[in-house]
């Protein structure tokens, strides 16, 4: 659990895309951030108030979150100067960088002096159990993709928001580092030891109120050979009552695998459903989330109408048009 | 890579079953063991010559392998006395115990003095890559089970032996600690970090001669919700050309999951094949290995004949009747 509210560290981000973690926090949990901290030369701006460390501290910030990707996998001295100062002022630090805060001697030393916590959200800090497969109370929905990086996290966050707007209780359950930083907690599933993956998902989505929905962030794809095992652990550990198929229609090959053609939405529907019913025989596919970012508005609308007919399910782009119809499909279950 | 030959440490095994790792080595790689070491009160005997440490050293043994499960997860002082003495004499130690040799200060100290190696085969000692899915030369067969612990390792070892007897090149590829201790190397797949599971299987089964078979030891089951992700990583990382279905027909529920009914062999065949064809469109199911240990000889024969008809595939109990017909099915591919 990362303490909120945050000050978002944008560092010397070379462009807006480099600050996508900070942008995600601003977009989805604006109440978690008091402002942004930008260094000289920073080319990103997530639209929050620029603050010094002292101003953020005064505004109540508890944690400095590294909301930017670093270059070359090295935490630069320029960053270090800010991070060490923040620790000395009593901020905790949180990071999803590949190179860990815990491996930087000067940050560890500074955190020990001030009693601050270093959160490396790529590394599990819990001893997860082996999955026991017991039926849990409450309801769960999982986003499953035709490929990696097709918008599963975005779909889950949009669905969470749409459910709340309709007055339905729900919780977004993060399974990757960006989602964990956005919400302040979750399971970094791709870093969990194989035997405990499904158990980690059970841990993340415990018993809940009968009318409560856990919106589980998906990872990988059953059809992406590098990460399919992680996807199946989500399907079996999550015991979803509902699945949402996520698709990006302009992909010509699987991400990072030039020899692999993306599967059809029907293949993903059938395979995911058959596997999900091992853990929850009542599981249903309730909708399709299409990432239409590479299409014009007219193309997107035409494509969504076509998918809706083809699949017999509501098909939306949650970024372009909101996830309200997917939330309705869940509410109707 | 663990150096052979071994001296097998049976310790104070309370019964024969406790020494099943040692028994596996004796059954499958007798050439890897010069003898057994038994302490006072040992109730197990794997049928090798009893030796002192000095006699085993004289006979050329390089590694003392802990071939017995310990009680209560503690390495006792009585064991320690023997292990420290072995290290002082220059033996390496190898163990698949849950509690690691590397966490025992006295063993670490003794190994440093003598320059010996401590092998904890439950812990990966390689930085495995992310799977790249590229087609590899050589052929691969994977055992997939209706449940955990139905005889997949045994089937793979018997198949390896049967192929060799027919003059066909093959290598048993261990994916669990017992298999690793039997053959001296492999990947402890259930202890690998999620993102690297499929890559670890690619690493284990690299390019090979066109007529060479890798016999990949299976883990878990697609229908066992605790471990299914590991199974799928084997299917996608292994790119098998052939699958063998492994089944234990007297199970009334999935191992460790009282509420889960074992799937039919047909379900496993169809699901495993559909998933395997993502990585290798030419994959085929070639046979069924049935564990008939809880049936009489007549019952077993009748059941195998029935399965053979039902599945249209050779069905054998490799323990009772050998794996020759499964090897023939592979050779015919």
XYZ file of C-alpha atoms in Angstrom, chain A residues 130-134 189-195 197-198 202 222-230 232-233 236-237 239 257 259-260 271 274-275 278-279, chain B residues 130-134 189-195 197-198 202 222-230 232-233 236-237 239 257 259-260 271 274-275 278-279:
74
model
C -0.902 -21.403 -3.684
C -4.371 -20.954 -5.224
C -7.053 -23.023 -3.506
C -9.819 -22.517 -6.077
C -12.528 -21.966 -3.454
C 1.862 -10.516 -11.531
C 4.586 -10.865 -14.146
C 7.181 -10.804 -11.354
C 5.514 -13.463 -9.196
C 7.036 -16.966 -8.902
C 5.239 -19.401 -11.236
C 3.703 -21.611 -8.538
C 0.588 -16.730 -9.783
C -2.996 -17.951 -9.455
C -6.967 -14.972 -5.435
C -3.665 -16.705 -24.190
C -2.349 -16.423 -27.749
C 0.896 -14.592 -26.914
C 3.363 -17.428 -26.384
C 5.728 -15.372 -24.187
C 3.152 -14.497 -21.535
C 0.179 -16.832 -21.974
C 0.861 -18.597 -18.677
C 0.331 -15.322 -16.813
C -4.191 -18.299 -17.676
C -3.271 -17.715 -14.027
C -8.070 -19.419 -13.068
C -7.092 -17.350 -10.033
C -12.625 -17.004 -11.214
C 6.578 -11.825 -32.325
C 5.958 -14.657 -37.064
C 2.703 -14.836 -35.100
C -10.621 -20.398 -25.618
C -13.663 -22.744 -21.989
C -10.724 -22.209 -19.618
C -13.005 -24.715 -15.261
C -12.951 -22.310 -12.298
C 11.633 -13.863 -22.497
C 10.327 -16.446 -24.981
C 10.766 -15.391 -28.613
C 8.617 -18.107 -30.196
C 11.060 -18.775 -33.034
C 9.896 -24.293 -13.755
C 7.555 -23.782 -10.836
C 10.169 -21.500 -9.226
C 10.749 -19.325 -12.294
C 9.448 -15.724 -12.395
C 6.171 -15.568 -14.369
C 7.461 -13.471 -17.278
C 8.492 -19.267 -17.784
C 8.058 -19.850 -21.506
C 12.823 -22.484 -24.867
C -4.434 -26.962 -17.880
C -7.389 -27.983 -15.705
C -5.646 -27.580 -12.338
C -6.372 -23.979 -11.414
C -3.382 -23.636 -9.075
C -0.731 -24.489 -11.670
C -2.353 -24.196 -15.109
C -0.226 -21.185 -16.039
C 2.928 -23.275 -15.688
C 0.570 -23.376 -20.625
C 4.116 -21.964 -20.505
C 3.943 -22.470 -25.659
C 7.646 -22.476 -24.754
C 6.527 -25.778 -29.207
C -8.890 -29.270 -4.878
C -14.416 -29.205 -5.337
C -12.920 -29.796 -8.797
C -7.698 -27.842 -25.131
C -5.703 -25.976 -29.664
C -3.249 -24.086 -27.464
C -0.661 -21.451 -31.557
C 3.081 -22.156 -31.316
